[in-house]
CSV table of C-alpha atoms and ligand atoms in Angstrom, one decimal:
chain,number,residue,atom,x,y,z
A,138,UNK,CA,-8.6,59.6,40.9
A,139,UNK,CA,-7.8,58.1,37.3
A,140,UNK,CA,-10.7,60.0,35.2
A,141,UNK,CA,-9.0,58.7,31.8
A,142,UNK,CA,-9.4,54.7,31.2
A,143,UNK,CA,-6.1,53.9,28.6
A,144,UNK,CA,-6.1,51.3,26.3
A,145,UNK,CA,-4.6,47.9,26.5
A,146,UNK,CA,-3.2,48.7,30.0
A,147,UNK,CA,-3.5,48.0,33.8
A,148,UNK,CA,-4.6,51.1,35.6
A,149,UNK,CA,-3.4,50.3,38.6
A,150,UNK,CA,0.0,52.3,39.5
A,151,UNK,CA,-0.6,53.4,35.5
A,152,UNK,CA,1.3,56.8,34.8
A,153,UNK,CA,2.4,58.2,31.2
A,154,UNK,CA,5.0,60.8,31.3
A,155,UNK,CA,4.3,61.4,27.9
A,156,UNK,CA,1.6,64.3,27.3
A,157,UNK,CA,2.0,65.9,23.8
A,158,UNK,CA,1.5,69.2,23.3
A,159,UNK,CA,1.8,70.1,19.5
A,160,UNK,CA,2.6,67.8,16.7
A,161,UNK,CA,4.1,68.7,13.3
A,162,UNK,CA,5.0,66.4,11.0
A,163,UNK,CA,6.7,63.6,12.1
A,164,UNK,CA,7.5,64.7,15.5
A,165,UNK,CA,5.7,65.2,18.9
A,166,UNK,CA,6.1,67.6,21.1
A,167,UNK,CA,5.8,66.8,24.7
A,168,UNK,CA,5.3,69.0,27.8
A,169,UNK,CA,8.7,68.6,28.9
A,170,UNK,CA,10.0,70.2,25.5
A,171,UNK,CA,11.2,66.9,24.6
A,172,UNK,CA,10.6,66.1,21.3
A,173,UNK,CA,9.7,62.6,19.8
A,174,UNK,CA,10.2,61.1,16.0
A,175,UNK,CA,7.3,58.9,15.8
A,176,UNK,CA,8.1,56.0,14.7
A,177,UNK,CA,4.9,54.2,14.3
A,178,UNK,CA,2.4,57.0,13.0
A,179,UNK,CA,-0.2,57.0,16.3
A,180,UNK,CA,-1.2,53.3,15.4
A,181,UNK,CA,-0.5,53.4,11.6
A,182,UNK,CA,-2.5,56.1,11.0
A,183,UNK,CA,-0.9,59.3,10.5
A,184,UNK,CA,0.3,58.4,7.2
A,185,UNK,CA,0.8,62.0,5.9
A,186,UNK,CA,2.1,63.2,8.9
A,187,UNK,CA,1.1,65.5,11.7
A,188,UNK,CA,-0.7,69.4,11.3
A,189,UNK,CA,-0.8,68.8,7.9
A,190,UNK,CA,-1.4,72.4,5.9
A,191,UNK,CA,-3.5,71.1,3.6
A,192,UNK,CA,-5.7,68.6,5.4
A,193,UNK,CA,-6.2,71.5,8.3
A,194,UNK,CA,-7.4,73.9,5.2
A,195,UNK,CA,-9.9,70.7,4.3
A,196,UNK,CA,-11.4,70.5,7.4
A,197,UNK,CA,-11.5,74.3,8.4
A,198,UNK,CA,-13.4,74.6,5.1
A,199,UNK,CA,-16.4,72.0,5.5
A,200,UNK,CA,-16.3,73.0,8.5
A,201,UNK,CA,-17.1,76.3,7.5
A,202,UNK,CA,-19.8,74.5,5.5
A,203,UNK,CA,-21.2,71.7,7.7
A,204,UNK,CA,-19.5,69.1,9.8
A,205,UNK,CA,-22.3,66.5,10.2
A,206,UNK,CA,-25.3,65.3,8.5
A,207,UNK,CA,-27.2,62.0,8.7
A,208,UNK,CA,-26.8,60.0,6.1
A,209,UNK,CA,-30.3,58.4,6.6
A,210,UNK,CA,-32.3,60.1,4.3
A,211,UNK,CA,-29.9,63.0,3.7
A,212,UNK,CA,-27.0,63.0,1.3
A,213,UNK,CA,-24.0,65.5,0.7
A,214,UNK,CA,-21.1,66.3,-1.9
A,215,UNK,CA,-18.2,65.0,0.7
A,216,UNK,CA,-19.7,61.2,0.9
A,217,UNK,CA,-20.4,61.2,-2.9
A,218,UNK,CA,-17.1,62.3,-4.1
A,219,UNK,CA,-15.4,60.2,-1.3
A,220,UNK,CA,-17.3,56.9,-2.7
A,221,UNK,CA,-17.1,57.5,-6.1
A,222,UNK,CA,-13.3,58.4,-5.5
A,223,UNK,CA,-13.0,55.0,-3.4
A,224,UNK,CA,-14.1,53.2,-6.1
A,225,UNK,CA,-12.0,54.5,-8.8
A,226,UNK,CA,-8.8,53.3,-6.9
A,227,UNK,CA,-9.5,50.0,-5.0
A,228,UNK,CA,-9.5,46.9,-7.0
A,229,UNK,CA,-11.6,46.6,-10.0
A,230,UNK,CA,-15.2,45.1,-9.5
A,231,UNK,CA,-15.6,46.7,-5.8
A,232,UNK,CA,-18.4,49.5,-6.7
A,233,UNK,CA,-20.8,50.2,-3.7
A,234,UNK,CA,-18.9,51.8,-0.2
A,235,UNK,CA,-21.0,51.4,2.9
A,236,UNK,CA,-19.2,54.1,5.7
A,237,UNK,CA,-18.8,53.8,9.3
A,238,UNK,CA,-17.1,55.2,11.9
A,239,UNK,CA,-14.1,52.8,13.1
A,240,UNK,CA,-11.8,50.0,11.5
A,241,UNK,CA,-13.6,47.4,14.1
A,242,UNK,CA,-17.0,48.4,13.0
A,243,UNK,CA,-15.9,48.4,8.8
A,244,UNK,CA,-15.1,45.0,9.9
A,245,UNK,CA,-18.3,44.7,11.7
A,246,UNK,CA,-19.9,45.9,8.9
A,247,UNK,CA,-18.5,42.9,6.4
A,248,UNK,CA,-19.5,40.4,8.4
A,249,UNK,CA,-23.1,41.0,8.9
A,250,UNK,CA,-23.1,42.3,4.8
A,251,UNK,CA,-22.1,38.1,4.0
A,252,UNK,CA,-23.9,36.9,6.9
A,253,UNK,CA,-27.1,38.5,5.0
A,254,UNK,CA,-25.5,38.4,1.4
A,255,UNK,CA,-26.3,34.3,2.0
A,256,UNK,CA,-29.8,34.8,3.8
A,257,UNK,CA,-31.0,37.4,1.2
A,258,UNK,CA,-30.3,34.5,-1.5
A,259,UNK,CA,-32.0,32.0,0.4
A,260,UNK,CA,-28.9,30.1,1.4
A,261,UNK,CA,-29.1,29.3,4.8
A,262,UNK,CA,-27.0,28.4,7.6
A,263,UNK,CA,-24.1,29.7,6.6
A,264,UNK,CA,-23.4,32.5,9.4
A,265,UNK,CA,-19.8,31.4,10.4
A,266,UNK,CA,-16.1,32.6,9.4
A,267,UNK,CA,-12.9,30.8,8.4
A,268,UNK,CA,-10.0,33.0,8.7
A,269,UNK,CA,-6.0,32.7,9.3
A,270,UNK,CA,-4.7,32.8,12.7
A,271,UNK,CA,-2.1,35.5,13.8
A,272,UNK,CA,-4.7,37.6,12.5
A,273,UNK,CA,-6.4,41.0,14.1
A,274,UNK,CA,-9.4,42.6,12.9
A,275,UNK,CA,-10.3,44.9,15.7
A,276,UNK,CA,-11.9,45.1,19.4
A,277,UNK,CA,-15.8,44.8,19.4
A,278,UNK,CA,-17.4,41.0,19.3
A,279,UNK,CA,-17.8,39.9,15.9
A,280,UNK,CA,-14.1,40.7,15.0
A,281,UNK,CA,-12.4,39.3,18.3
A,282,UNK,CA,-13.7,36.3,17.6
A,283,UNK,CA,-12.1,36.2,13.9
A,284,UNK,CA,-8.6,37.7,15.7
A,285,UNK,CA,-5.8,35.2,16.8
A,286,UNK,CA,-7.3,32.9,19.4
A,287,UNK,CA,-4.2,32.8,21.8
A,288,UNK,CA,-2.5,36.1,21.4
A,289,UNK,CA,-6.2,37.6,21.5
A,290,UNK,CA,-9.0,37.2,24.0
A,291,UNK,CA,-10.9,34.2,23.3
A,292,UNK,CA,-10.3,32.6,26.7
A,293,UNK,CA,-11.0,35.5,28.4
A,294,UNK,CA,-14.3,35.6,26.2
A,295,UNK,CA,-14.8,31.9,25.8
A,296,UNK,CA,-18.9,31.5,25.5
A,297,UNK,CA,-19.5,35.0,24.7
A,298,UNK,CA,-17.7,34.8,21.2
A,299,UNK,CA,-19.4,33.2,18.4
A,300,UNK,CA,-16.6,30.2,17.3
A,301,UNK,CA,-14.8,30.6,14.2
A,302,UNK,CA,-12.6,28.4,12.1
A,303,UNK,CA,-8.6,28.7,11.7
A,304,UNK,CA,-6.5,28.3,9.1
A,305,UNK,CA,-2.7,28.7,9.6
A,306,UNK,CA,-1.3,31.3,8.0
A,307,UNK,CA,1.2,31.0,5.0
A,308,UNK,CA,4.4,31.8,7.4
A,309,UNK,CA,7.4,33.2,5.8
A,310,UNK,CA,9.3,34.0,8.5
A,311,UNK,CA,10.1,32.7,11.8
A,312,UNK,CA,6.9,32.0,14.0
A,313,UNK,CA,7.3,33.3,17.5
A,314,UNK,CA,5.8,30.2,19.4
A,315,UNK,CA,8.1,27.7,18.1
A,316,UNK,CA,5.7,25.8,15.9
A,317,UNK,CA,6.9,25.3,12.3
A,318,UNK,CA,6.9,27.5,9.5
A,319,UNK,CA,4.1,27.1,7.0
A,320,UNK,CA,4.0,27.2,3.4
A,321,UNK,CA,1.9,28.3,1.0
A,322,UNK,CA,1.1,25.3,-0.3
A,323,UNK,CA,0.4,24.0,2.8
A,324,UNK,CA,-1.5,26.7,4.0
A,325,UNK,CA,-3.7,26.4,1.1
A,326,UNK,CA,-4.5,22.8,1.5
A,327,UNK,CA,-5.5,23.5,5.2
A,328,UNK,CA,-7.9,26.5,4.1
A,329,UNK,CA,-9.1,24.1,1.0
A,330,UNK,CA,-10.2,21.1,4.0
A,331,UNK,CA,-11.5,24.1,6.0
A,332,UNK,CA,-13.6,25.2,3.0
A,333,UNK,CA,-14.7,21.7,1.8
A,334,UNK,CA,-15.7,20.4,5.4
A,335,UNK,CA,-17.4,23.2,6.5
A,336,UNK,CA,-18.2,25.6,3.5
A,337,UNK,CA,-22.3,25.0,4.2
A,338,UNK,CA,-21.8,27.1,7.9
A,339,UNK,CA,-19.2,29.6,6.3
A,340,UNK,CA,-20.6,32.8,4.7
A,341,UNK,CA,-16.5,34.5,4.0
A,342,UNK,CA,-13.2,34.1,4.5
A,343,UNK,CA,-11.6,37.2,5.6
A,344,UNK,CA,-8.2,37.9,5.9
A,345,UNK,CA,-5.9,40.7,6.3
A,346,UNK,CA,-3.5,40.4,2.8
A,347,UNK,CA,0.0,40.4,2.6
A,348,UNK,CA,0.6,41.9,6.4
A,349,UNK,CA,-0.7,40.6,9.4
A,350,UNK,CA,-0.3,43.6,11.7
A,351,UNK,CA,-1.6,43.2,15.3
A,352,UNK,CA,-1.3,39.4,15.4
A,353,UNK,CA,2.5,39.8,15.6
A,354,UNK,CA,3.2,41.1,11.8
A,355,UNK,CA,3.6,38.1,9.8
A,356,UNK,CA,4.2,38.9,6.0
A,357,UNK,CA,3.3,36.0,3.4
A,358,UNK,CA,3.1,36.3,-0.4
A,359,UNK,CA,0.9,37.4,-2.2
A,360,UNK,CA,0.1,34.3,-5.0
A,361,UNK,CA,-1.4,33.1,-1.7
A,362,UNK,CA,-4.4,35.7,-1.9
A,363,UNK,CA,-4.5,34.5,-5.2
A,364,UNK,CA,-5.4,30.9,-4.5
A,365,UNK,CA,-7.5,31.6,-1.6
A,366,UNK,CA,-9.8,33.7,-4.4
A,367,UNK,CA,-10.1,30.5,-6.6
A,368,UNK,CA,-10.8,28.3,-3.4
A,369,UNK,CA,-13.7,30.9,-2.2
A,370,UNK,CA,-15.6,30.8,-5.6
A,371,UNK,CA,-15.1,27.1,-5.9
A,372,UNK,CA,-16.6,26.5,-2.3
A,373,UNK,CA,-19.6,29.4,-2.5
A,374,UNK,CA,-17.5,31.3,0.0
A,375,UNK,CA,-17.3,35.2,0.5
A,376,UNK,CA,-14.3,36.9,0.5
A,377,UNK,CA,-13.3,39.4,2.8
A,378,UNK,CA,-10.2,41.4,3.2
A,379,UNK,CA,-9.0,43.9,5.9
A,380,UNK,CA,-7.0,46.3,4.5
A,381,UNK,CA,-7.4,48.6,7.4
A,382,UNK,CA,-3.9,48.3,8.2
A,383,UNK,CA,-2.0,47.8,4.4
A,384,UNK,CA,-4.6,50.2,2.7
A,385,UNK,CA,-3.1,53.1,1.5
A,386,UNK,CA,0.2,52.5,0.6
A,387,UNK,CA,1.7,50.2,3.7
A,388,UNK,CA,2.8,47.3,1.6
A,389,UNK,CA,4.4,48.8,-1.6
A,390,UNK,CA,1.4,49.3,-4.0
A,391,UNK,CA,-1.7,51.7,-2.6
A,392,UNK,CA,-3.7,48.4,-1.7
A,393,UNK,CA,-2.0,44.9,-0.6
A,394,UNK,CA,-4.5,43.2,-2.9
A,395,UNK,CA,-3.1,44.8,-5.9
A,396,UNK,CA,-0.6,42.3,-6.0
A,397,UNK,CA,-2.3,39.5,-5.9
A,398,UNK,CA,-4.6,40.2,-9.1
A,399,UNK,CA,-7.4,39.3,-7.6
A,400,UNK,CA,-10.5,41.5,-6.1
A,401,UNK,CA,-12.2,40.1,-3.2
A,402,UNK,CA,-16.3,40.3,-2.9
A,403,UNK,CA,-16.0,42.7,0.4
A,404,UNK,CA,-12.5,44.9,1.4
A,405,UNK,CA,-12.6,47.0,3.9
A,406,UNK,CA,-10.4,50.8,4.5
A,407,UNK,CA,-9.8,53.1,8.0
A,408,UNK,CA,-6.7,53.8,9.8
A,409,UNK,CA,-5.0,55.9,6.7
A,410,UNK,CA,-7.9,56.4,5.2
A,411,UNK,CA,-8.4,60.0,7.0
A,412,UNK,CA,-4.6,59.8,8.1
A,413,UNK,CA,-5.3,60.2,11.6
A,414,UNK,CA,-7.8,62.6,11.7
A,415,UNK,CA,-10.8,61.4,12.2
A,416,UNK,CA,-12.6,57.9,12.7
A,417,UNK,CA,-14.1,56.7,9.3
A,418,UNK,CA,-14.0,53.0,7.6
A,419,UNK,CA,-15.4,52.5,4.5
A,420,UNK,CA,-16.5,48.6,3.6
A,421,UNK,CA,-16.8,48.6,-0.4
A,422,UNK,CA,-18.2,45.8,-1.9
A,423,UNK,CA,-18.5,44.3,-5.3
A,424,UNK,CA,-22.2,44.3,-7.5
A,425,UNK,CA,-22.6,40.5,-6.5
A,426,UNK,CA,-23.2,41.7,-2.7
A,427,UNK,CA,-24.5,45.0,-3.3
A,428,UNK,CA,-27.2,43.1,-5.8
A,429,UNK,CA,-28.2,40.4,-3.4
A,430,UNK,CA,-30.1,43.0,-0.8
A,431,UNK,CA,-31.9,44.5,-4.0
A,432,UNK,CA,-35.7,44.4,-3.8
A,433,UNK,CA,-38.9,46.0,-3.1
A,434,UNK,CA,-39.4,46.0,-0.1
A,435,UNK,CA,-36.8,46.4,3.6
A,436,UNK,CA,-36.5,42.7,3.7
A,437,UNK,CA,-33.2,42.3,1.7
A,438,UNK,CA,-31.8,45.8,2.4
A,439,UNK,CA,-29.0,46.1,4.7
A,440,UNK,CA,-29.9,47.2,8.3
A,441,UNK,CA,-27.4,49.2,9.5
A,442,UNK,CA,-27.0,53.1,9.5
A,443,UNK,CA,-24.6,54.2,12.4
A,444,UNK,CA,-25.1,57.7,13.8
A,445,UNK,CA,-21.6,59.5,12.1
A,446,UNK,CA,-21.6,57.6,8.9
A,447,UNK,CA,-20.6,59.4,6.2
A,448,UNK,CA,-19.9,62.2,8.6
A,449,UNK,CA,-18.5,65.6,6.2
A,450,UNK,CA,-15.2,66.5,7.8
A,451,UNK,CA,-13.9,62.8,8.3
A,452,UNK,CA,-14.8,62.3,4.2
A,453,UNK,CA,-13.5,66.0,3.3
A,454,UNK,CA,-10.1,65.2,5.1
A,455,UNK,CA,-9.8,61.4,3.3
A,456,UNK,CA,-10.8,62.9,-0.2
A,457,UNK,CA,-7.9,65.3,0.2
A,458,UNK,CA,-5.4,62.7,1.6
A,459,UNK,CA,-6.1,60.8,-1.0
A,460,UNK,CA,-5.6,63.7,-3.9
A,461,UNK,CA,-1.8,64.5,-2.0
A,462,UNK,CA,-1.3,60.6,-2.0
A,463,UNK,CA,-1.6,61.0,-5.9
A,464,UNK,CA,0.0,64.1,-6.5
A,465,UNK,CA,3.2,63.7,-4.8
A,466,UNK,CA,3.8,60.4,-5.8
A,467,UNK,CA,3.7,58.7,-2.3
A,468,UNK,CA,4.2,55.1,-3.9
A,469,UNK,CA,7.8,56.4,-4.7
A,470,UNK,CA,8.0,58.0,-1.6
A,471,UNK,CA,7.2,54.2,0.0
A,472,UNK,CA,9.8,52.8,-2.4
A,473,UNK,CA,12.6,55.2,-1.0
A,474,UNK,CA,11.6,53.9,2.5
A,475,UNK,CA,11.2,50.5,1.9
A,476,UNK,CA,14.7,50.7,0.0
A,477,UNK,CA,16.4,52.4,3.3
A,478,UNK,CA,14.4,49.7,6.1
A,479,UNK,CA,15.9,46.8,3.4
A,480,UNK,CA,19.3,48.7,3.8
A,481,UNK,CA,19.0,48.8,7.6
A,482,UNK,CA,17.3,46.1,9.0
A,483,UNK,CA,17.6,43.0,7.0
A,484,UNK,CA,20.1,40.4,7.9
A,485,UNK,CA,20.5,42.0,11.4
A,486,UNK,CA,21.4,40.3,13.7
A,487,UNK,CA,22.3,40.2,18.0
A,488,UNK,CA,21.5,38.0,20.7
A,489,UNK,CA,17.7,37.6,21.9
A,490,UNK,CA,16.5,38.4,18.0
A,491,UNK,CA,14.9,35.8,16.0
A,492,UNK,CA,14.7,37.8,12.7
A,493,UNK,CA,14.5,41.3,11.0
A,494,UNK,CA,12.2,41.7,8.1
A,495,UNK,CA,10.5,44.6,6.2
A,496,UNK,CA,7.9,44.3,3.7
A,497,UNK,CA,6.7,47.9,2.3
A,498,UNK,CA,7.0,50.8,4.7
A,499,UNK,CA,7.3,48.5,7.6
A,500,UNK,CA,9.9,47.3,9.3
A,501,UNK,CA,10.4,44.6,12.1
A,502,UNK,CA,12.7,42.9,14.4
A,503,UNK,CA,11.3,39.9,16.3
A,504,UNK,CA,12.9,38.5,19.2
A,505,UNK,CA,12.8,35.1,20.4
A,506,UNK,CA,11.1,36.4,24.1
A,507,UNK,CA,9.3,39.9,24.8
A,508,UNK,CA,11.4,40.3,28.2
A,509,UNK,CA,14.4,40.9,25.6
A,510,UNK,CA,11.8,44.6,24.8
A,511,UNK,CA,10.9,45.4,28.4
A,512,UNK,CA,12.7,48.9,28.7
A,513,UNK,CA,13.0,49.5,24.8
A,514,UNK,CA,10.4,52.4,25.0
A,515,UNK,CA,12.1,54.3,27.4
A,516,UNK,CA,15.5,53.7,25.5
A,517,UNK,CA,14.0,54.8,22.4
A,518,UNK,CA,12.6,58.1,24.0
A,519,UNK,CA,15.8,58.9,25.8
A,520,UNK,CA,17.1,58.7,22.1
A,521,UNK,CA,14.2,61.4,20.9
A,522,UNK,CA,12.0,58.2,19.2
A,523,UNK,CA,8.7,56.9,19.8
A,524,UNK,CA,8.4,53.4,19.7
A,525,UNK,CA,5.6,50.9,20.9
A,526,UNK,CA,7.2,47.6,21.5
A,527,UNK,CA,4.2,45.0,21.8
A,528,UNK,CA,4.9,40.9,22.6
A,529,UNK,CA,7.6,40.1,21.2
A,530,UNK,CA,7.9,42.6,18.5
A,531,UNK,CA,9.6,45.9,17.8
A,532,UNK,CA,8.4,47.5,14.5
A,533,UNK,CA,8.4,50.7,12.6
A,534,UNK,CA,5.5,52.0,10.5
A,535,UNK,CA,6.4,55.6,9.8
A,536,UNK,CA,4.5,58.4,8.4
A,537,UNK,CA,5.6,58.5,4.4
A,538,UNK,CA,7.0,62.0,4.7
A,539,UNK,CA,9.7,61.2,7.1
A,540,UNK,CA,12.9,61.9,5.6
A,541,UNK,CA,15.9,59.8,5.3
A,542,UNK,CA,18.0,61.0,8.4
A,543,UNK,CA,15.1,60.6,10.4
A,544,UNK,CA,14.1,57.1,9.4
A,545,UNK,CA,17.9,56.0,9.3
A,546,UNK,CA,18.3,57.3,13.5
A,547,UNK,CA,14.5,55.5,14.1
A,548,UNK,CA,16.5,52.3,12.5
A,549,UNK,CA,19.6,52.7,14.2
A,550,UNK,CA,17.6,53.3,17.6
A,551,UNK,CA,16.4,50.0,17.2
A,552,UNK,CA,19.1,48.2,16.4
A,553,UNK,CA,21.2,50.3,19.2
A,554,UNK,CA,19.1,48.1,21.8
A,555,UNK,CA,20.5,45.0,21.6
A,556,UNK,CA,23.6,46.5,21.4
A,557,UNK,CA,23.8,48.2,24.4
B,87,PLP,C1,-6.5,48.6,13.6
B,87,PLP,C2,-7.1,47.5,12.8
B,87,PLP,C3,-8.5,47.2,12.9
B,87,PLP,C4,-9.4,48.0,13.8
B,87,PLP,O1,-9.5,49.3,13.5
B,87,PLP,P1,-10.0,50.4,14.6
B,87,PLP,O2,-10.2,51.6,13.9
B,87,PLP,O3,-9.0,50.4,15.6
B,87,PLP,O4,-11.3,49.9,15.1
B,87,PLP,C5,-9.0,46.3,12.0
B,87,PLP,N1,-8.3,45.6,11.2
B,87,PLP,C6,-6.9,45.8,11.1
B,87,PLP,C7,-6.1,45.0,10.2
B,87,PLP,C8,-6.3,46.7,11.9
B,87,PLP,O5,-5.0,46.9,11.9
């Protein structure tokens, strides 16, 4: 009997080989004795590593304390300090942080904040999203219908899913389905028509910014963000950004939108944001949103409260993430890896690839068909290195503590494929 339900897979003949037994800092250690360099931090998230000292002590400690109180009529020191620590590092302008308990509900979270944001004003009919395909915002309704609608599950969900509108993506490297690349410029001019058609249905545009991870890691620049900011305020449009995947450090500076200039109205922070130890997303928004559900009465507040908001341990563990991220310098650790992925995977080349890129501490080698993966995992494993191939993409997103040799061998494991 198959008790466990996995993700993202067909049960039926399902089997993984792999059960870990201890984990310490970049490796896994499975049953078998094998061990494993992770490659791709448990889904990006395990940015400082695993059985980290320091964050165990954080957690043993609340703990100790507390581990959960509601946050409906209660408050405690770990949500304070998390939120007013939030606020001091994300863009400026972005003052009031609204927890939850997952990336897809953060995301959730936004939505229905611009979808009333508009209401509480007393602008009405504006409930809908434009957004850039290739994106991925999460699992639950309201952000599948905002993800990719091929490489996601819009047909599968076809009536169910409220119906959004796409903009292509600025595309600065090779698209995998053939159609042509996409510049800025042009990208801009399709999100400005989207805008200026439809702007009285559209309460944000939301986008992830710089990286788009699950959607088949497309990286674009960043003067793009920048633009998109100017075409939002000229349209009375919100703006949204996922940084649930490039918060904390992914693409070079500690948030993507940092490079841009710009803030957006809503931004929204999980996966690294308790490094893989518990589920928490904070959705932080600027005093234009936060002052819209002002009032007397419960008509304009915001109408949401889930169970494990704010929850202690989650916010104790992401306070002191955040405190080693500043004290050891973890933007020039990121530099060090970004310099060696440069070193190792641009301009590679064999058959079956289409291109190699690396923007921050990610690296990526697309290939022109995903039967050129089928096997890599294995390959990788034999090799000691855990590695997730998905579509037609084989990418690295390490922890930032994983030293040179190791990130070099995950490299060379991944070129040593399409070699072989
Ligand atoms: C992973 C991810 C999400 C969803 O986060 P979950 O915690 O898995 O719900 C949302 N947006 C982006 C960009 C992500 O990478």
């Amino acid at each position: 009997m198959q008790s466990l339900w996995y993700p993202y897979a067909q049960m039926r003949g399902h089997e993984i080989q792999n059960q870990v037994v201890a984990a310490q800092g970049v490796r896994l250690k499975l049953r078998d004795g094998q061990s494993l360099i992770d490659a791709i931090s448990s889904w990006w998230c395990v940015i400082h590593g695993y059985n980290h000292p320091i964050l165990n002590e954080a957690l043993r400690a609340q703990a100790n304390d507390f581990a959960h109180v509601m946050l409906g009529g209660l408050t405690h020191k770990p949500a304070q300090r998390l939120a007013d620590k939030l606020v001091e590092i994300t863009p400026a302008g972005l003052n009031h942080v609204f927890f939850a308990d997952s990336g897809s509900v953060g995301m959730e979270v936004a939505m229905k904040m611009a979808v009333q944001y508009w209401k509480n004003l007393g602008v009405t009919g504006k409930y809908r999203f434009a957004t850039l395909l290739r994106g991925y915002h999460g699992d639950t309704t309201g952000v599948m219908s905002i993800g990719d609608p091929e490489e996601g599950m819009h047909h599968l969900f076809k009536g169910y899913l409220p119906e959004q509108f796409f903009v292509r993506p600025p595309e600065g490297c090779g698209d995998a389905r053939g159609a042509m690349r996409t510049t800025v410029e042009e990208s801009l001019e399709h999100l400005r028509t989207t805008l200026q058609n439809h702007h009285s249905e559209i309460a944000a545009f939301v986008c992830e910014p710089l990286l788009q991870g699950a959607g088949g890691f497309n990286f674009y620049p960043p003067e793009f963000l920048t633009a998109a900011r100017i075409l939002c305020d000229e349209f009375q449009v919100l703006m949204i950004i996922d940084e649930v995947a490039t918060g904390f450090g992914r693409t070079g500076t500690l948030f993507a939108m940092e490079q841009s200039g710009v803030s957006p109205d809503i931004m929204v922070l999980a996966k690294g944001l308790t490094a893989g130890y518990l589920g928490l997303s904070a959705t932080i928004a600027n005093d234009r949103v936060f002052d819209a559900f002002l009032g007397d009465g419960y008509d304009k507040a915001f109408m949401h409260g889930p169970t494990f908001m704010g929850n202690a341990l989650a916010c104790s563990v992401a306070l002191k993430g955040i405190e080693i991220f500043e004290q050891e310098h973890y933007i020039q650790k990121i530099k060090r890896i970004n310099q060696i992925l440069l070193e190792e995977l641009v301009g590679f080349m064999a058959p079956g690839v289409r291109e190699a890129r690396v923007l921050g501490a990610c690296g990526v080698i697309e290939v022109t068909d995903a039967l050129v993966l089928k096997g890599l995992q294995a390959f990788a494993a034999e090799r000691g290195v855990w590695l997730r191939p998905f579509n037609n993409v084989v990418y690295t997103m390490p922890a930032y503590v994983m030293d040179e040799a190791d990130l070099r061998h995950v490299c060379a494991t991944m070129k040593a494929w399409f070699r072989k």
